[in-house]
Each structure stands twice: as C-alpha cells, then as structure tokens.
mmCIF file of C-alpha atoms in Angstrom:
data_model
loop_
_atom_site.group_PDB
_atom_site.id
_atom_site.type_symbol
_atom_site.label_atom_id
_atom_site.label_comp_id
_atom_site.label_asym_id
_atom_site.label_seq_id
_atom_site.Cartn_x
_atom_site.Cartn_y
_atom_site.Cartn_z
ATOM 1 C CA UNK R 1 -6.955 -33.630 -13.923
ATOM 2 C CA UNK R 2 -7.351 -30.075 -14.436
ATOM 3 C CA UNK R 3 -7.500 -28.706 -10.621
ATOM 4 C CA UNK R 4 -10.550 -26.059 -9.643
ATOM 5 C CA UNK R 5 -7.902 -24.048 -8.045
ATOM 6 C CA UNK R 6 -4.444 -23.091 -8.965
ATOM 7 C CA UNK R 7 -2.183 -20.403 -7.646
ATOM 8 C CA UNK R 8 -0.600 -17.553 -9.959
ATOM 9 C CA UNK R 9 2.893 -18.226 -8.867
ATOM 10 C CA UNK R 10 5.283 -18.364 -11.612
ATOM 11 C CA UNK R 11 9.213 -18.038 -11.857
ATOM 12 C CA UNK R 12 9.353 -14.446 -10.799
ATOM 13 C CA UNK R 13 7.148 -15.085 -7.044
ATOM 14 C CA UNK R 14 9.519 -18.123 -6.655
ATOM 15 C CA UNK R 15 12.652 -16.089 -7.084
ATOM 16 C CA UNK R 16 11.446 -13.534 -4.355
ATOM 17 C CA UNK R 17 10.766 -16.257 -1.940
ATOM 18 C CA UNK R 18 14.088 -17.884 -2.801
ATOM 19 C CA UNK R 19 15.818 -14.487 -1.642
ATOM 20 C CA UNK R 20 13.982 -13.844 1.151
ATOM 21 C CA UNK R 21 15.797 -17.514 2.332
ATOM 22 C CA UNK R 22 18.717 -17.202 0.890
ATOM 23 C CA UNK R 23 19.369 -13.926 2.856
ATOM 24 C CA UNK R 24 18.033 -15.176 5.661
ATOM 25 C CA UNK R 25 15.390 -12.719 5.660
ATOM 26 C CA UNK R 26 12.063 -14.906 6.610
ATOM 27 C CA UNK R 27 10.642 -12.474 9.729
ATOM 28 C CA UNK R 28 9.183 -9.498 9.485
ATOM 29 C CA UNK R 29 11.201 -6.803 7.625
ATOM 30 C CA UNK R 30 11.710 -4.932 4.281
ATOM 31 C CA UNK R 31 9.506 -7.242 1.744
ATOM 32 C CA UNK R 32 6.908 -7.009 4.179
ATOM 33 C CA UNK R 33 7.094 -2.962 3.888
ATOM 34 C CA UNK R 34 7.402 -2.858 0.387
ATOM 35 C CA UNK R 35 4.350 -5.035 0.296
ATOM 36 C CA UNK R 36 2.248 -2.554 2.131
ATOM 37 C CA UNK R 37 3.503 0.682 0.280
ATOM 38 C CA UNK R 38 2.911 -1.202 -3.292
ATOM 39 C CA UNK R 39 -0.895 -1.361 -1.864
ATOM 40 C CA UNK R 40 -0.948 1.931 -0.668
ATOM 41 C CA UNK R 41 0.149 2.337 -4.370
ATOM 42 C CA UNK R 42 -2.401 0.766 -6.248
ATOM 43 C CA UNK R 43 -5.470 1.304 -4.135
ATOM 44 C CA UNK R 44 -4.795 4.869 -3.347
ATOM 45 C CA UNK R 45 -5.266 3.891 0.514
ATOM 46 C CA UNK R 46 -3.849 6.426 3.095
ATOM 47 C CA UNK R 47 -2.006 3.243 5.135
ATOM 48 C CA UNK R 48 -2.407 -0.581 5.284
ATOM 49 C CA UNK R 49 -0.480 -2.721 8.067
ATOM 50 C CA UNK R 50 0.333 -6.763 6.722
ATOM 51 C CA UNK R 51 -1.058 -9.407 9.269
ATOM 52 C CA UNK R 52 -0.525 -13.124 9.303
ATOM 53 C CA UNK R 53 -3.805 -13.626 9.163
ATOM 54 C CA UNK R 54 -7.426 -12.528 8.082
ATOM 55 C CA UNK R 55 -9.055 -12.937 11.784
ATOM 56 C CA UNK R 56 -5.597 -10.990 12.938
ATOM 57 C CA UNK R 57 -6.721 -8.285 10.664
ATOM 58 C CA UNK R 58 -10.331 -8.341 11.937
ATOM 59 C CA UNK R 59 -9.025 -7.777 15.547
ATOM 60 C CA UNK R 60 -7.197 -4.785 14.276
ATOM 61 C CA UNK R 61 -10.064 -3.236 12.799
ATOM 62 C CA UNK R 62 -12.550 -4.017 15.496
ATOM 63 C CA UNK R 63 -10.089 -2.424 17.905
ATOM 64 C CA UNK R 64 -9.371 0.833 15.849
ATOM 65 C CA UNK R 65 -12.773 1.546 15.421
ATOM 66 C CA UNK R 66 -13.487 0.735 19.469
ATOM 67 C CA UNK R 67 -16.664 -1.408 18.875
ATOM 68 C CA UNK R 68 -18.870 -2.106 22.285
ATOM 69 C CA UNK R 69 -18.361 -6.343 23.079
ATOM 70 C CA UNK R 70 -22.407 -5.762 23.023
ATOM 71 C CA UNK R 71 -22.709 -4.669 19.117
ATOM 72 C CA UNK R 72 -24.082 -7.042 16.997
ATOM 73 C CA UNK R 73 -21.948 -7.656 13.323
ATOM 74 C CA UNK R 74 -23.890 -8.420 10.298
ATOM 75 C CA UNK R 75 -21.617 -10.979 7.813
ATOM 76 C CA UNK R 76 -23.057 -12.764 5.064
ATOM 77 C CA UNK R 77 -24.153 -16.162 5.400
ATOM 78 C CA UNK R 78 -21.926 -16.905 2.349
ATOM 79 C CA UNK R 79 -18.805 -15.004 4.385
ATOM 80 C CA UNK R 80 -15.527 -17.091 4.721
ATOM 81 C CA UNK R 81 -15.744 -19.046 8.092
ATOM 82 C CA UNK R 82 -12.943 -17.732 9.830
ATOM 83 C CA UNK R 83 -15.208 -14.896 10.066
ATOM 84 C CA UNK R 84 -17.958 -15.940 11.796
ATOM 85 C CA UNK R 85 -15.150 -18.166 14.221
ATOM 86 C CA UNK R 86 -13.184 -14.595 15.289
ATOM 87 C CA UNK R 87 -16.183 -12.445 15.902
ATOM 88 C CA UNK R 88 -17.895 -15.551 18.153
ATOM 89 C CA UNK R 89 -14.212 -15.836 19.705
ATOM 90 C CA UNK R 90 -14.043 -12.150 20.571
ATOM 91 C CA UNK R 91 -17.109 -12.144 21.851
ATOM 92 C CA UNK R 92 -19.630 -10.305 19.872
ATOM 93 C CA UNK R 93 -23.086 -10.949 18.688
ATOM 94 C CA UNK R 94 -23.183 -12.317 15.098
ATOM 95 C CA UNK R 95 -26.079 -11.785 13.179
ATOM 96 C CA UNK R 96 -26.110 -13.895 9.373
ATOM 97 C CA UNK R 97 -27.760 -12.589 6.552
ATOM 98 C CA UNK R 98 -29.079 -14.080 3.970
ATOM 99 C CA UNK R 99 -28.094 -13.595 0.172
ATOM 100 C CA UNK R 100 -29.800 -12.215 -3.064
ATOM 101 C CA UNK R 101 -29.139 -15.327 -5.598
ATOM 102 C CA UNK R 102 -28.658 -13.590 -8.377
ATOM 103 C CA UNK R 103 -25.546 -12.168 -7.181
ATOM 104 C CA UNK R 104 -24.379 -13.513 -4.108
ATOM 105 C CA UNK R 105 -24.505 -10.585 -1.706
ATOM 106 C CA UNK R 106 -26.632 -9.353 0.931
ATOM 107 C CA UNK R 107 -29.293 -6.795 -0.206
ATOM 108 C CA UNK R 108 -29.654 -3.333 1.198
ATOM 109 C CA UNK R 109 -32.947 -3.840 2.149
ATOM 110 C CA UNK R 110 -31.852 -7.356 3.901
ATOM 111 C CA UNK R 111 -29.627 -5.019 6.092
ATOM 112 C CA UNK R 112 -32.130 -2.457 6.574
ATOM 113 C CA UNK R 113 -33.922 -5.055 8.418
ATOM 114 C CA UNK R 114 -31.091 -6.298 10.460
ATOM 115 C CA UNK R 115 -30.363 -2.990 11.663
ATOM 116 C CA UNK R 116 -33.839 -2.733 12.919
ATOM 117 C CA UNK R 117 -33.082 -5.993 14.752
ATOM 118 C CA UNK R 118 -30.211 -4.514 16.556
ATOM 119 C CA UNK R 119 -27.172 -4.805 13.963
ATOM 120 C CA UNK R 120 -24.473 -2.098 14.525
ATOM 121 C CA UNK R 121 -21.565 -3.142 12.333
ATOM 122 C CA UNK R 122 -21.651 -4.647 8.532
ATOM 123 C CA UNK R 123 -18.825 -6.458 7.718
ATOM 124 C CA UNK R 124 -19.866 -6.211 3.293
ATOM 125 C CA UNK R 125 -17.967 -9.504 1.935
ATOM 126 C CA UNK R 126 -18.075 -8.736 -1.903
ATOM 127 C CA UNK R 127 -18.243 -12.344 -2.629
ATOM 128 C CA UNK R 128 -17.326 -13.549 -5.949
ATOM 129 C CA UNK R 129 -15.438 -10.485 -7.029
ATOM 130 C CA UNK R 130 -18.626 -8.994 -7.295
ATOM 131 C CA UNK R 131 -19.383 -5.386 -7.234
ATOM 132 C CA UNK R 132 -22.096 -4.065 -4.786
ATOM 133 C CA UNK R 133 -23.646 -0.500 -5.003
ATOM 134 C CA UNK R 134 -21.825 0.453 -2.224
ATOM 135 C CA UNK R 135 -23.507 3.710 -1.987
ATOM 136 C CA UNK R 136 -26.858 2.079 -0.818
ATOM 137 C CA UNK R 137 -25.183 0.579 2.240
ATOM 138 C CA UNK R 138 -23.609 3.717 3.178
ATOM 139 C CA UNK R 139 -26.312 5.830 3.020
ATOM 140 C CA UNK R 140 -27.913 3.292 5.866
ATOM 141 C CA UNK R 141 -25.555 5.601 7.942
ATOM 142 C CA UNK R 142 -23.807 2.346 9.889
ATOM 143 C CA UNK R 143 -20.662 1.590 9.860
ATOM 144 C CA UNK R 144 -19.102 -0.684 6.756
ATOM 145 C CA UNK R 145 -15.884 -2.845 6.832
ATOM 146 C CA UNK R 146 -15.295 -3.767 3.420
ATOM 147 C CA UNK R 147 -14.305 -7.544 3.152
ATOM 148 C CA UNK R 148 -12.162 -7.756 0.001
ATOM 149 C CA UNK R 149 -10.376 -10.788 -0.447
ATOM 150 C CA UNK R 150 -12.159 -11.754 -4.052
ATOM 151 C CA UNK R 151 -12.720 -8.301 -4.987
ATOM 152 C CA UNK R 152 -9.090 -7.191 -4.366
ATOM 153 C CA UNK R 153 -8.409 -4.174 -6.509
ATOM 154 C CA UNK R 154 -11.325 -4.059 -8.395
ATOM 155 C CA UNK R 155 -13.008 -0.205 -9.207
ATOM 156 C CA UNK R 156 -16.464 1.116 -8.438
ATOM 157 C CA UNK R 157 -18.299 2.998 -11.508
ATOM 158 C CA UNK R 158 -16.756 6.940 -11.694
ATOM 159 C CA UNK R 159 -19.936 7.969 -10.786
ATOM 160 C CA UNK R 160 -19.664 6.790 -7.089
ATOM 161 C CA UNK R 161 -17.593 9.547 -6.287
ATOM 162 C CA UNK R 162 -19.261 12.142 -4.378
ATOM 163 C CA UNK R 163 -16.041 13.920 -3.338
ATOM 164 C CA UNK R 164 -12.671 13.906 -4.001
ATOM 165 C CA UNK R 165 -9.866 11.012 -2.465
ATOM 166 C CA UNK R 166 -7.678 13.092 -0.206
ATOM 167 C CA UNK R 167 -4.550 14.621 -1.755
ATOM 168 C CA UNK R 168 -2.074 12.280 -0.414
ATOM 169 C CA UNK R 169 -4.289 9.076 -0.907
ATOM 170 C CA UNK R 170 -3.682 9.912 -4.887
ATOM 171 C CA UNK R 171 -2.016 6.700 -6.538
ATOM 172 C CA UNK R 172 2.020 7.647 -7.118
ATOM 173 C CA UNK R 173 1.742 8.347 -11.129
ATOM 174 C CA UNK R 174 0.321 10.914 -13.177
ATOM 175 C CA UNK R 175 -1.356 8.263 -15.398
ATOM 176 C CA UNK R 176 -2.238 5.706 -12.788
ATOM 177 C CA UNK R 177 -4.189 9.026 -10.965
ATOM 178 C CA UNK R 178 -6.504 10.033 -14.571
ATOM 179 C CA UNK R 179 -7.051 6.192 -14.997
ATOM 180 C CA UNK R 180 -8.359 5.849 -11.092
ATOM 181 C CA UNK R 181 -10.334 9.475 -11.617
ATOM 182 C CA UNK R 182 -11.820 7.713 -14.659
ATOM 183 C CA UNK R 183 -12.901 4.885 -13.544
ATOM 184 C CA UNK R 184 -13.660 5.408 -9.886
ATOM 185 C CA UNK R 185 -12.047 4.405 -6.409
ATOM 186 C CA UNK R 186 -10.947 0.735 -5.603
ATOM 187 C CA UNK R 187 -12.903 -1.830 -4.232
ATOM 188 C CA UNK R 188 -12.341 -1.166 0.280
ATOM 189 C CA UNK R 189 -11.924 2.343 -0.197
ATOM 190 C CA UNK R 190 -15.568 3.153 0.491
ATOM 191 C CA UNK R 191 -16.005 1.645 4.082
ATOM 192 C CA UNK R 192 -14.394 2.905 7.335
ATOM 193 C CA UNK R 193 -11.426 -0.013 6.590
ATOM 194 C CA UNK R 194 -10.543 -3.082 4.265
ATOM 195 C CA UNK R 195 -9.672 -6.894 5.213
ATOM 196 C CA UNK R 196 -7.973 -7.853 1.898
ATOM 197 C CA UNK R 197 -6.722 -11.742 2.925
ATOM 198 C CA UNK R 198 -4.330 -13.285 1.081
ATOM 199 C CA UNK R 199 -4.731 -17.273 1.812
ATOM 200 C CA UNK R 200 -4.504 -19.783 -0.266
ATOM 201 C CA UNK R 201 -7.947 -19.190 -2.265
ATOM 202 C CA UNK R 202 -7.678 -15.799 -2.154
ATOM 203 C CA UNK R 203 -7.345 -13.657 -5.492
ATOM 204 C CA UNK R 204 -4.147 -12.550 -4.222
ATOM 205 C CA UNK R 205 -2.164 -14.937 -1.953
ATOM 206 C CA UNK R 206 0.922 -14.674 0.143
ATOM 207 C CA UNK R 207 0.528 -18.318 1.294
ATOM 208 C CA UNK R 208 -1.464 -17.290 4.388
ATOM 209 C CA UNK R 209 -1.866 -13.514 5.848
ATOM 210 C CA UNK R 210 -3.980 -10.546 5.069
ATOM 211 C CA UNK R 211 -3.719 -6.759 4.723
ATOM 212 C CA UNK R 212 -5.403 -4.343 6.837
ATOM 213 C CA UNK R 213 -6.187 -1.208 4.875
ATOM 214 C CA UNK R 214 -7.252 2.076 6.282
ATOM 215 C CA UNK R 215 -8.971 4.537 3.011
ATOM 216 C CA UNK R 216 -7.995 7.455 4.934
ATOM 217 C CA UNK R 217 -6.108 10.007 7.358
ATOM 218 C CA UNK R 218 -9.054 9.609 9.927
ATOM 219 C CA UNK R 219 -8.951 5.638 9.904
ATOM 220 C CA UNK R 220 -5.345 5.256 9.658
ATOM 221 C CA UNK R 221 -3.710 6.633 13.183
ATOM 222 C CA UNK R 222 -5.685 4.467 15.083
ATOM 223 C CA UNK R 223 -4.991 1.411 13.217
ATOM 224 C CA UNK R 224 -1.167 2.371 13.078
ATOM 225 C CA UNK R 225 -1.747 3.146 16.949
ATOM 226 C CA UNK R 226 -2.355 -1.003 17.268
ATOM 227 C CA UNK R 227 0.328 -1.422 15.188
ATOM 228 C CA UNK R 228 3.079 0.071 16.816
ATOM 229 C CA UNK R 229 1.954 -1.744 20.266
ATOM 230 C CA UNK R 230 1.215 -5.304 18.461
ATOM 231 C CA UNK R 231 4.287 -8.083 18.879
ATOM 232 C CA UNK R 232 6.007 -9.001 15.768
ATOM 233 C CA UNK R 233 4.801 -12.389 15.362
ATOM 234 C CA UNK R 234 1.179 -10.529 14.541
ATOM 235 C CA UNK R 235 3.510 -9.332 11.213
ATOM 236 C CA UNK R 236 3.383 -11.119 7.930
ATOM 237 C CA UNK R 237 6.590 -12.175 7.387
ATOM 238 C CA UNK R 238 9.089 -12.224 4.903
ATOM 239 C CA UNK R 239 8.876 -14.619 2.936
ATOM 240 C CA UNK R 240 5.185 -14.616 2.359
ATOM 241 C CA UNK R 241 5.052 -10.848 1.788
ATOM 242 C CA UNK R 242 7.684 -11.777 -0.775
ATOM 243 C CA UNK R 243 5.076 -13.704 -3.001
ATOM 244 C CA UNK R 244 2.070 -11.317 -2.199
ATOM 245 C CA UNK R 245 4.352 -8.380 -3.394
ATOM 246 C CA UNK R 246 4.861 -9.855 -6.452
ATOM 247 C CA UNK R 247 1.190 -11.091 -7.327
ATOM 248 C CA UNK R 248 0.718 -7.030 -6.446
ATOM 249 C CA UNK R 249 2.628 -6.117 -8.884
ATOM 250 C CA UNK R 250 1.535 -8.762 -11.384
ATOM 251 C CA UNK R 251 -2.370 -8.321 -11.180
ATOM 252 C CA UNK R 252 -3.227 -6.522 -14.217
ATOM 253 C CA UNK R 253 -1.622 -8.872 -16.586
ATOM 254 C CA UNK R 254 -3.130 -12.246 -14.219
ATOM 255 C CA UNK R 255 -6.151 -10.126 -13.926
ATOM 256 C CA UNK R 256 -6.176 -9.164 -17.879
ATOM 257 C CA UNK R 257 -6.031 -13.270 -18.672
ATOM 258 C CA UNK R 258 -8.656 -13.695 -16.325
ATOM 259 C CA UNK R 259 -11.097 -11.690 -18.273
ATOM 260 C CA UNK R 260 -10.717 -13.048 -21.412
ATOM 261 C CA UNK R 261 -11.528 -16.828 -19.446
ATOM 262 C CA UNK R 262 -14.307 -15.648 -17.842
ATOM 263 C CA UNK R 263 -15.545 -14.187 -21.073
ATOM 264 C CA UNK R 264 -14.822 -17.234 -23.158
ATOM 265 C CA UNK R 265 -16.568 -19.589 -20.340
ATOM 266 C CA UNK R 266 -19.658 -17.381 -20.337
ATOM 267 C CA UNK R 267 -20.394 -17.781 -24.251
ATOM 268 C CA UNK R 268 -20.332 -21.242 -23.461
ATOM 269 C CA UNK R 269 -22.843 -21.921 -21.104
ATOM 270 C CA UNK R 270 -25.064 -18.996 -22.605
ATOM 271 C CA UNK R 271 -27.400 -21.048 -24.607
ATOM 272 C CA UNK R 272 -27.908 -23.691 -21.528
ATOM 273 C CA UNK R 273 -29.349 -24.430 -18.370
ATOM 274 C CA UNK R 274 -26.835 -22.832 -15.954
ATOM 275 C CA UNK R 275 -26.105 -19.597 -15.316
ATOM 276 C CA UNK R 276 -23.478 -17.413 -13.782
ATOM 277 C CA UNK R 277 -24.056 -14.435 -11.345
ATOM 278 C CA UNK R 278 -25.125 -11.002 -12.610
ATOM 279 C CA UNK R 279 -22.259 -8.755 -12.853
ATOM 280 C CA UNK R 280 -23.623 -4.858 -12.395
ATOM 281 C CA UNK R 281 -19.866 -3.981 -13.079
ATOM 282 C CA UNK R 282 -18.745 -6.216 -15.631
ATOM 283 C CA UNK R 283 -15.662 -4.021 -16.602
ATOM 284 C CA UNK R 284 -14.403 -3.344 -13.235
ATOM 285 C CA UNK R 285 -15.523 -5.964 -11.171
ATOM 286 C CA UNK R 286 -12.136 -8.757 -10.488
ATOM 287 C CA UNK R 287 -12.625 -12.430 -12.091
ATOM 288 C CA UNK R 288 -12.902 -14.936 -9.380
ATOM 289 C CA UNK R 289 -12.703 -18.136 -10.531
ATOM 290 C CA UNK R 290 -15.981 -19.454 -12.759
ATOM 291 C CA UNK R 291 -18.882 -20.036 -10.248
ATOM 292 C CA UNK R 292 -21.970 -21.447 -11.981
ATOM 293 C CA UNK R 293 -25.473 -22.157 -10.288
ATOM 294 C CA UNK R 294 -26.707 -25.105 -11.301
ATOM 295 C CA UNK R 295 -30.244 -25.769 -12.301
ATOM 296 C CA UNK R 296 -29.148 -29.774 -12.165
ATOM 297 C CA UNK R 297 -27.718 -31.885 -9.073
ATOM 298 C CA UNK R 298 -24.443 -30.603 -7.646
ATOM 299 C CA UNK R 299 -23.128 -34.159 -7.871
ATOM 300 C CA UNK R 300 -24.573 -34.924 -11.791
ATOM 301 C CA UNK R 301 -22.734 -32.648 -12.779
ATOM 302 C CA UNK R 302 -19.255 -32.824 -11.047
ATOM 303 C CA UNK R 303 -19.232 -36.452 -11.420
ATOM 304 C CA UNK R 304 -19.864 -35.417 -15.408
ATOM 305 C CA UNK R 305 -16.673 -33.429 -15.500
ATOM 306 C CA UNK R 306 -14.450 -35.538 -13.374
ATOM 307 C CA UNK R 307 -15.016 -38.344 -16.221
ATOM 308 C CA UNK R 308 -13.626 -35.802 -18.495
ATOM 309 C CA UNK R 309 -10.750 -34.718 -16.418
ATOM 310 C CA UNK R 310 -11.638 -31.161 -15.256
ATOM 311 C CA UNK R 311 -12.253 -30.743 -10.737
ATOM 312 C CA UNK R 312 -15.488 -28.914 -9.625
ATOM 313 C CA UNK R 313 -16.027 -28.102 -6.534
ATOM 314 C CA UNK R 314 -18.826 -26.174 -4.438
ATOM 315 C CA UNK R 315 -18.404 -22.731 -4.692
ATOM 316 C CA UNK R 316 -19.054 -21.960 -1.312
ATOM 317 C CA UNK R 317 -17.278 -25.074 0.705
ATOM 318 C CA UNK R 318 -15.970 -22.545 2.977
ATOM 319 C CA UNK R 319 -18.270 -20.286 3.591
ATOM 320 C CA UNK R 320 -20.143 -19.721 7.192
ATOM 321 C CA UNK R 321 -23.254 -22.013 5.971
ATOM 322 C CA UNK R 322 -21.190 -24.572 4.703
ATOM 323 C CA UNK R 323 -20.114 -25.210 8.293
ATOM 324 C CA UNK R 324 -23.323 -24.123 10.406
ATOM 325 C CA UNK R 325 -26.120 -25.166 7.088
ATOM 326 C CA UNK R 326 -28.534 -27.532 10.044
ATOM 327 C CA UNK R 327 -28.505 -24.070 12.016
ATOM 328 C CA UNK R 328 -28.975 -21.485 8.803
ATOM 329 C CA UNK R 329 -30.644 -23.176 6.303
ATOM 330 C CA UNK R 330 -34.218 -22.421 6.951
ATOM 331 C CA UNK R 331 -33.007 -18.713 7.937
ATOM 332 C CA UNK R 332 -30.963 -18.262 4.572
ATOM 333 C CA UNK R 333 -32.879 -20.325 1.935
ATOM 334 C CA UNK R 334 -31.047 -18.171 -0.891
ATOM 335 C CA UNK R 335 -27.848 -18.651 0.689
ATOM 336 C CA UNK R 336 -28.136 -22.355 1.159
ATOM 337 C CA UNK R 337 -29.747 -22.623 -2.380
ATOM 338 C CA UNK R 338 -26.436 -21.705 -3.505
ATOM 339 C CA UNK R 339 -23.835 -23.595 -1.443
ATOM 340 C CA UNK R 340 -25.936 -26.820 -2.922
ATOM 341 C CA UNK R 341 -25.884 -26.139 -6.562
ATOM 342 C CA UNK R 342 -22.518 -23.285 -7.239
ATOM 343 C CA UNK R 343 -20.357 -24.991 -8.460
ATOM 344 C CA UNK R 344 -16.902 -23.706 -9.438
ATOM 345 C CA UNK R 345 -14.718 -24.564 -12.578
ATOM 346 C CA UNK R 346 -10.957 -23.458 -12.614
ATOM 347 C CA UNK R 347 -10.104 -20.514 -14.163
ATOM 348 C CA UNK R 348 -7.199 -19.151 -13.533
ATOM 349 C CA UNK R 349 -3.879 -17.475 -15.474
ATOM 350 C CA UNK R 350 -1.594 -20.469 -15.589
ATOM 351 C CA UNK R 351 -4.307 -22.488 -17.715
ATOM 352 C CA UNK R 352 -3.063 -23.321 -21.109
ATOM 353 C CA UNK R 353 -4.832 -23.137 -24.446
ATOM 354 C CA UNK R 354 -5.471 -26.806 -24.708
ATOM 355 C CA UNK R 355 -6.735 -27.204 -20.620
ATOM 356 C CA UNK R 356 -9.316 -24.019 -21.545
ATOM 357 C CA UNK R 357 -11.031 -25.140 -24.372
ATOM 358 C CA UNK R 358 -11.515 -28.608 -22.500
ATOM 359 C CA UNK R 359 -13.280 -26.535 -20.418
ATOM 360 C CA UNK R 360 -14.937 -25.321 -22.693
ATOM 361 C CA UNK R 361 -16.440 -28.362 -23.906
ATOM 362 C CA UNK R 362 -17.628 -29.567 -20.690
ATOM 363 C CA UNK R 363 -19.733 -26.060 -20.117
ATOM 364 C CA UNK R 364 -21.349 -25.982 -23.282
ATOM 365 C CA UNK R 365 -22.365 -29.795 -22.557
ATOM 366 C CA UNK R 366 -23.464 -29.897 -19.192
ATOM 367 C CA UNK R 367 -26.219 -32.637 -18.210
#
C-alpha cells in the first residue's frame, strides 16, 4: 500500500539524529542553533527562535506583539486545529472564516468583513502551499501573522516588493541574494512574524516543533526578549533540530522532485472530473502533497484506490472544521465543501518510478 504521507528522511537526516545520541547531545544546544541560522539563511529573516511546538510558537508571537486578551483572531476554518485549541486556551476571541474553493484560502474581501465585525489579528494559513496576494491583506492595514507550515520557503512574484529587505536580512551568498531579488521575498516575510511548524505532516518536519520567525529588526528584539526569559524545555531540542536542519538544507532537491510529481499528476486528471486548486504562483508556490476536490463521493473514490493499493485520505482531516464541522458548517459552506470531497494522494520525494505511475493510473481513471 502506497501511504498518502511519507516523510523525506533519508540516510543523511538519520545520521544527524544518530550523532546527536551518540554524543549525548539530545537537549537544547548547537544543532538547534545551526537550525535557526540555516533559516535565517534561506529566508532572509532578521531572527527565528526553534520551539517544540507550533502553539509554543503562537504564544511567542502573541506575546511579542502584546495583543489585548479582548482582540478577536481571524484563522481559517481550514487552519490546523492546534490553532484554534491555543488561541481558545489563551483566552482570546476566535473568529473562523470561511474559504474561497478554488484555492483554499480566505478571501480579502471575507476579511474585510470580519474586521468590520470586530477582528483585530489575521493569523493567514497559506494552506496547501498555496500562494496568496499577500499585498491585498496588508493593505487592510491589520496586523498579519503568516502561518507557513505548507508554504515553507516558497517566493512571492518580484513584483511584490515595494521596498527593499533590510541590509542585514540579505540571504549569506552573492548568488542566493540576485536569485531572491529575482524572484521576490519568501513566503512569512511579509507579515509582522512567521509560525513555520515542523510536525509530522508538515513540509518540513523535525518530528514535532516549529520555528518562530521574525522578517525584521523591528519584530525581532521583542521576540528574542521572550526568548531569553523562556525555560529550556520551551527549546526544540537536539535531536529533532538535527533532522529539521537537514530537510533545510535538502529542500530544493525534495522540493525540485516534488514539482515534477505534481506536474505529472496534474496531466493526469486534466481531461476528468476532478480538479486541483488554482495555483496564482505556479513557479514559486511549494508542492504540498496532491489535494484533489472531488466532484464524486469522498468514499467512491478512496475505496477505488485502496483496491488498487494507493491510501487517500481527506485533505483536511485536521483542520479546525474537521473537529468543530456540527458548529461551522452552515457558517463555512466552502470550507466544509472541501473537507468532504479533498482528497489527498501521496506525493512525496521518496516515491519511486514504479509507485508514481501507479498513481498515475488511478488519477486518470477515477470513478
């Protein structure tokens, strides 16, 4: 049975875990600093601190940017869970938006309504690995936390740059700094911070944890401020940091392999029923997996692909109306339109020839 999900870890992230145990170096430490400088590396980012977890990460940033217990947050009703679960725990008013279907994400004007409402705060998950126009939401003039944990080091269009990156945000390289003025800033480099988490599902995983990522000077000495007075068991440790370090430093090539799937996948449901999500930024936008919306029964069509060996699940399993659909799902019709007929098909770097063009097969014959 080909399996919908399947991490990137290969020889290279297992050695760097092995280390970390062999040297006895699991806490807290060097990998875990290495980890965060390689960000600050590719994303141009002026600091980043590594959490053990995503809802860690969102205490950080709520805290940094000193947000009133009576604000109300705007997620996305197809936002990872443990979203919705930290804001309610710390106490905040959460207000859930529904979803454009073509493309997953909350619209502008969708927002523009919220805000009306009372909303103070968008927390922007780029679901997917999809792309917004990120300038829209900025220009509502609210603050934007850029959720990033699909969308990890993807770029926005060259043309979204109004200004310059600060001097010392620059990537380390000559090269690396034409190719980012070419192609435009990283995906979390446009809001006031980033929450790039690194679970098990996540484009980029270090087992379980999350990065923190402050764009700039401004947003940075706060955040670094909660750092320094945080305990270390808030840290990412070791050994995780170990295998996040490495998937850092192995993204382009995963990320390259990735493409040509996602390419190959989308000839073959082109001429049927199904369709993927629009991509507005097909060349810079990171691969997530293969989520296709169904114009057929969720179950038709995973029980069709079990028979021939390949695991499809729902897309959005984990998402806030997965887990609160009785509440949402006459607020969010898009949104629960989608977490009852996405469904995703593996794609990921370690598949083989052979296990791809199975694939294959089963998307270009879909009931």
């Amino acid at each position: 049975m080909i399996q919908t999900y399947s991490s990137t870890i290969r020889r290279r992230e297992m050695e760097a875990v092995l280390t970390c145990m062999v040297d006895e170096k699991i806490g807290p430490g060097e990998m875990t600093l290495r980890l965060v400088q390689t960000a600050k590396e590719l994303t141009g980012c002026d600091g980043a601190v590594a959490v053990r977890s995503p809802a860690i990460a969102l205490e950080y940033v709520l805290k940094a940017i000193n947000l009133d217990k009576d604000s109300a947050v705007m997620i996305s009703a197809l936002a990872p869970y443990w979203l919705y679960v930290t804001l309610e725990k710390l106490g905040y008013k959460t207000m859930i938006l529904d979803v454009q279907e073509e493309n997953a994400l909350v619209s502008v004007e969708t927002v523009e309504e919220a805000i009306k409402n009372g909303g103070r705060l968008l927390i922007l998950s780029e679901t997917m690995g999809i792309l917004p126009d990120i300038r829209q939401y900025l220009a509502l003039e609210i603050p934007v936390i850029e959720e990033i944990s699909h969308s990890a080091l993807s770029y926005y269009p060259a043309e979204y740059e109004e200004e310059q990156p600060e001097a010392d945000s620059a990537p380390a390289s000559s090269s690396d700094s034409a190719k980012e003025e070419e192609k435009g800033r990283r995906a979390g480099m446009y809001g006031l911070y980033a929450i790039l988490g690194m679970e098990e599902h996540d484009i980029v995983t270090a087992g379980g944890g999350a990065l923190v990522i402050a764009p700039k000077r401004r947003e940075w000495s706060p955040l670094k401020a909660i750092a320094d007075q945080a305990p270390s068991t808030d840290f990412m440790p070791d050994m995780n940091a170990a295998l996040a370090f490495v998937e850092l430093k192995e993204f382009t090539r995963n990320e390259k392999v990735r493409q040509e799937l996602f390419t190959l996948f989308s000839r073959a449901v082109m001429s049927g029923r199904h369709k993927t999500f629009v991509r507005g930024q097909d060349n810079n936008s990171t691969i997530y997996s293969f989520p296709l919306v169904l114009n057929s029964g969720f179950k038709d069509v995973k029980l069709y692909a079990q028979k021939k060996g390949i695991e499809v699940r729902q897309a959005f399993e984990n998402s806030v109306i997965a887990f609160k659909q009785e509440e949402l799902s006459s607020q969010c019709i898009c949104a629960n339109s989608l977490l009852l007929r996405c469904a995703l098909f593996p794609l990921y770097p370690r598949l083989g020839q052979k296990d791809a063009s199975r694939i294959v097969k089963v998307l270009s014959s879909l009931p």
